[in-house]
Every structure is written in C-alpha cells, then in structure tokens.
Short mmCIF file of C-alpha atoms and ligand atoms in Angstrom, two decimals:
data_model
loop_
_atom_site.label_atom_id
_atom_site.label_comp_id
_atom_site.label_asym_id
_atom_site.label_seq_id
_atom_site.Cartn_x
_atom_site.Cartn_y
_atom_site.Cartn_z
CA UNK S 1 -9.48 45.61 -0.75
CA UNK S 2 -6.38 46.31 -2.81
CA UNK S 3 -7.00 47.63 -6.31
CA UNK S 4 -5.98 45.52 -9.28
CA UNK S 5 -3.13 47.97 -9.85
CA UNK S 6 -1.90 47.64 -6.25
CA UNK S 7 -1.88 43.88 -6.82
CA UNK S 8 0.22 44.49 -9.95
CA UNK S 9 2.66 46.71 -8.02
CA UNK S 10 2.96 44.02 -5.33
CA UNK S 11 3.58 41.31 -7.92
CA UNK S 12 0.38 39.45 -7.03
CA UNK S 13 -0.85 39.92 -10.61
CA UNK S 14 1.67 39.74 -13.46
CA UNK S 15 2.32 42.67 -15.76
CA UNK S 16 4.79 43.82 -18.39
CA UNK S 17 6.69 46.34 -16.32
CA UNK S 18 8.40 49.32 -17.90
CA UNK S 19 9.83 51.14 -14.91
CA UNK S 20 9.37 51.91 -11.23
CA UNK S 21 10.83 54.00 -8.46
CA UNK S 22 9.86 54.32 -4.83
CA UNK S 23 6.62 56.18 -5.61
CA UNK S 24 5.58 55.40 -9.18
CA UNK S 25 5.18 52.41 -11.50
CA UNK S 26 4.72 52.03 -15.26
CA UNK S 27 3.51 48.97 -17.17
CA UNK S 28 1.83 48.05 -20.45
CA UNK S 29 -1.95 48.22 -20.72
CA UNK S 30 -3.18 44.65 -21.16
CA UNK S 31 -5.66 45.74 -23.86
CA UNK S 32 -3.88 48.57 -25.65
CA UNK S 33 -5.58 50.96 -28.01
CA UNK S 34 -2.21 51.18 -29.79
CA UNK S 35 1.01 49.17 -29.51
CA UNK S 36 3.09 50.66 -26.70
CA UNK S 37 0.07 51.89 -24.70
CA UNK S 38 1.51 52.33 -21.22
CA UNK S 39 -0.07 53.09 -17.84
CA UNK S 40 1.74 55.20 -15.26
CA UNK S 41 0.46 55.01 -11.69
CA UNK S 42 1.31 56.22 -8.21
CA UNK S 43 2.06 53.41 -5.79
CA UNK S 44 -0.20 55.21 -3.35
CA UNK S 45 -3.70 53.85 -3.92
CA UNK S 46 -5.82 56.88 -4.73
CA UNK S 47 -8.85 56.60 -7.01
CA UNK S 48 -9.11 60.09 -8.49
CA UNK S 49 -5.88 61.56 -9.81
CA UNK S 50 -6.63 65.07 -8.54
CA UNK S 51 -6.99 63.73 -5.01
CA UNK S 52 -3.19 63.25 -5.04
CA UNK S 53 -1.20 65.79 -3.06
CA UNK S 54 0.35 68.42 -5.32
CA UNK S 55 3.90 67.06 -4.94
CA UNK S 56 2.76 63.52 -5.72
CA UNK S 57 0.80 64.68 -8.76
CA UNK S 58 3.81 66.64 -10.00
CA UNK S 59 6.07 63.64 -9.39
CA UNK S 60 3.72 61.37 -11.31
CA UNK S 61 3.89 63.69 -14.31
CA UNK S 62 7.68 63.94 -14.18
CA UNK S 63 7.95 60.14 -13.98
CA UNK S 64 5.46 59.81 -16.88
CA UNK S 65 7.56 62.25 -18.91
CA UNK S 66 10.57 59.91 -18.72
CA UNK S 67 8.46 56.90 -19.59
CA UNK S 68 6.86 58.76 -22.52
CA UNK S 69 10.29 59.50 -24.00
CA UNK S 70 11.15 55.80 -23.93
CA UNK S 71 7.77 54.81 -25.41
CA UNK S 72 8.28 57.31 -28.25
CA UNK S 73 11.75 55.94 -28.98
CA UNK S 74 10.50 52.34 -28.98
CA UNK S 75 7.27 52.97 -30.87
CA UNK S 76 7.93 55.65 -33.49
CA UNK S 77 4.96 58.00 -33.74
CA UNK S 78 4.02 61.61 -34.20
CA UNK S 79 3.70 62.10 -30.44
CA UNK S 80 2.72 60.44 -27.20
CA UNK S 81 -0.90 61.15 -26.39
CA UNK S 82 -1.61 61.58 -22.70
CA UNK S 83 -5.00 60.98 -21.15
CA UNK S 84 -6.65 60.24 -17.84
CA UNK S 85 -9.95 58.36 -17.78
CA UNK S 86 -10.30 56.20 -14.71
CA UNK S 87 -13.78 54.83 -15.38
CA UNK S 88 -12.65 51.19 -15.16
CA UNK S 89 -9.94 50.95 -12.51
CA UNK S 90 -10.27 53.02 -9.30
CA UNK S 91 -6.54 53.60 -8.93
CA UNK S 92 -5.21 56.82 -10.48
CA UNK S 93 -3.37 56.27 -13.76
CA UNK S 94 -2.14 58.17 -16.80
CA UNK S 95 -2.46 56.57 -20.24
CA UNK S 96 0.53 57.15 -22.57
CA UNK S 97 -0.37 56.25 -26.15
CA UNK S 98 1.79 56.49 -29.28
CA UNK S 99 -0.33 58.36 -31.82
CA UNK S 100 -0.17 59.60 -35.38
CA UNK S 101 -3.77 60.78 -35.63
CA UNK S 102 -6.63 61.63 -33.28
CA UNK S 103 -8.42 58.33 -33.77
CA UNK S 104 -5.37 56.48 -32.36
CA UNK S 105 -6.45 57.83 -28.94
CA UNK S 106 -9.98 56.46 -29.25
CA UNK S 107 -11.23 54.13 -26.52
CA UNK S 108 -14.48 53.60 -28.40
CA UNK S 109 -13.05 51.31 -31.06
CA UNK S 110 -12.32 47.66 -30.20
CA UNK S 111 -9.16 47.41 -28.11
CA UNK S 112 -6.24 45.19 -29.04
CA UNK S 113 -5.72 41.80 -27.43
CA UNK S 114 -2.03 41.04 -27.96
CA UNK S 115 -0.39 37.82 -26.86
CA UNK S 116 1.80 37.78 -23.77
CA UNK S 117 4.77 37.27 -26.09
CA UNK S 118 3.89 40.37 -28.10
CA UNK S 119 3.46 42.45 -24.93
CA UNK S 120 6.79 41.15 -23.60
CA UNK S 121 8.53 42.13 -26.83
CA UNK S 122 7.11 45.67 -26.73
CA UNK S 123 7.91 46.08 -23.02
CA UNK S 124 11.49 44.95 -23.60
CA UNK S 125 11.85 47.42 -26.44
CA UNK S 126 10.55 50.30 -24.30
CA UNK S 127 12.72 49.31 -21.32
CA UNK S 128 15.79 49.39 -23.54
CA UNK S 129 15.25 53.15 -23.89
CA UNK S 130 14.74 53.85 -20.17
P1 5GP L 1 -9.67 53.46 -17.26
O1 5GP L 1 -9.84 53.14 -15.78
O2 5GP L 1 -8.70 54.58 -17.47
O3 5GP L 1 -10.98 53.68 -17.93
O4 5GP L 1 -9.03 52.18 -17.96
C1 5GP L 1 -8.22 51.26 -17.27
C2 5GP L 1 -7.20 50.65 -18.21
O5 5GP L 1 -6.53 49.62 -17.49
C3 5GP L 1 -7.80 49.98 -19.46
O6 5GP L 1 -7.19 50.54 -20.62
C4 5GP L 1 -7.53 48.50 -19.27
O7 5GP L 1 -7.21 47.84 -20.48
C5 5GP L 1 -6.36 48.50 -18.31
N1 5GP L 1 -6.35 47.33 -17.43
C6 5GP L 1 -7.42 46.86 -16.71
N2 5GP L 1 -7.06 45.78 -15.99
C7 5GP L 1 -5.74 45.57 -16.26
C8 5GP L 1 -4.81 44.57 -15.82
O8 5GP L 1 -5.11 43.68 -15.03
N3 5GP L 1 -3.54 44.67 -16.32
C9 5GP L 1 -3.17 45.65 -17.18
N4 5GP L 1 -1.88 45.65 -17.59
N5 5GP L 1 -4.02 46.59 -17.62
C10 5GP L 1 -5.31 46.54 -17.17
#
C-alpha cells in the first residue's frame, strides 16, 4: 500500500507544497514544531533513509539544501535545523526546522496545529524564495 507521503506526491492527499523535481518533493509538516517546518522526501518510496542509493541520498540532501535556503529567507531564524526521525511515517524524509535555540527542535513538546490558511500563507512565503 502506498505510504501517506506517496499519496501526497500523487495528489491523492492535499499538502502545502514547497517544491518538487523529478525525484524529490518538499511540503509543510501538517503539525509543525515551528512555523516553516518543512519535510523533504524522495519520490521513491523507501522507509529508511540510509536504504537509499548513494546518489539518491546525495540528491535528496542537495535538494533539501535549496529548500532550506528558502525556508530561512521566509522564516528568519538563527539557522535551519535538520533532522531525520522516521518513527511515524515509513517513507524517508528530512525535517527542516527554523530554529533559534535547541528546544525549537524538540518533538517532545506539543506540536502546533495551524489552520489551512496559516499553512498556505507560510508555504506561499517560502515558495516566493525558491
Ligand atoms: P517522523 O516519521 O519523522 O517521526 O514524523 C513524521 C512527520 O510527518 C510528523 O512531523 C508529522 O506531523 C508529519 N505528517 C504526518 N502525516 C502527515 C500528513 O498527512 N501531511 C503532512 N503534511 N505531514 C504529515
């Protein structure tokens, strides 16, 4: 069965898209830990990120680098935190999170639940820097 992220790539589940190319896709996390929290995924459905072939892993990081620059421009912060967890969704993904302090990266505190309108506004702002 297709992962929830494959369904997002295919447009079967809506998302607030940031960018895509033939191999990679970026969109806002639906429950961000910080405004601008973006997920970057390979279109290839692989659960564990280090099961990607080396070239695909490298490409994912290069694609994420471009997205991170746009997130940083749209959501001013000290830096973009980068993390991989993968305990919830079995489709490899990189979290890009605008942070000013360590706690901004915490997944243990309650996550945000922004409105669709708020997510759309943030996504539009990030896309304007792509
Ligand atoms: P992880 O697998 O790295 O532990 O976490 C998966 C992340 O995907 C979570 O931060 C969660 O909020 C996000 N997520 C789960 N389902 C969806 C969804 O349907 N749409 C979007 N945009 N994000 C999701």
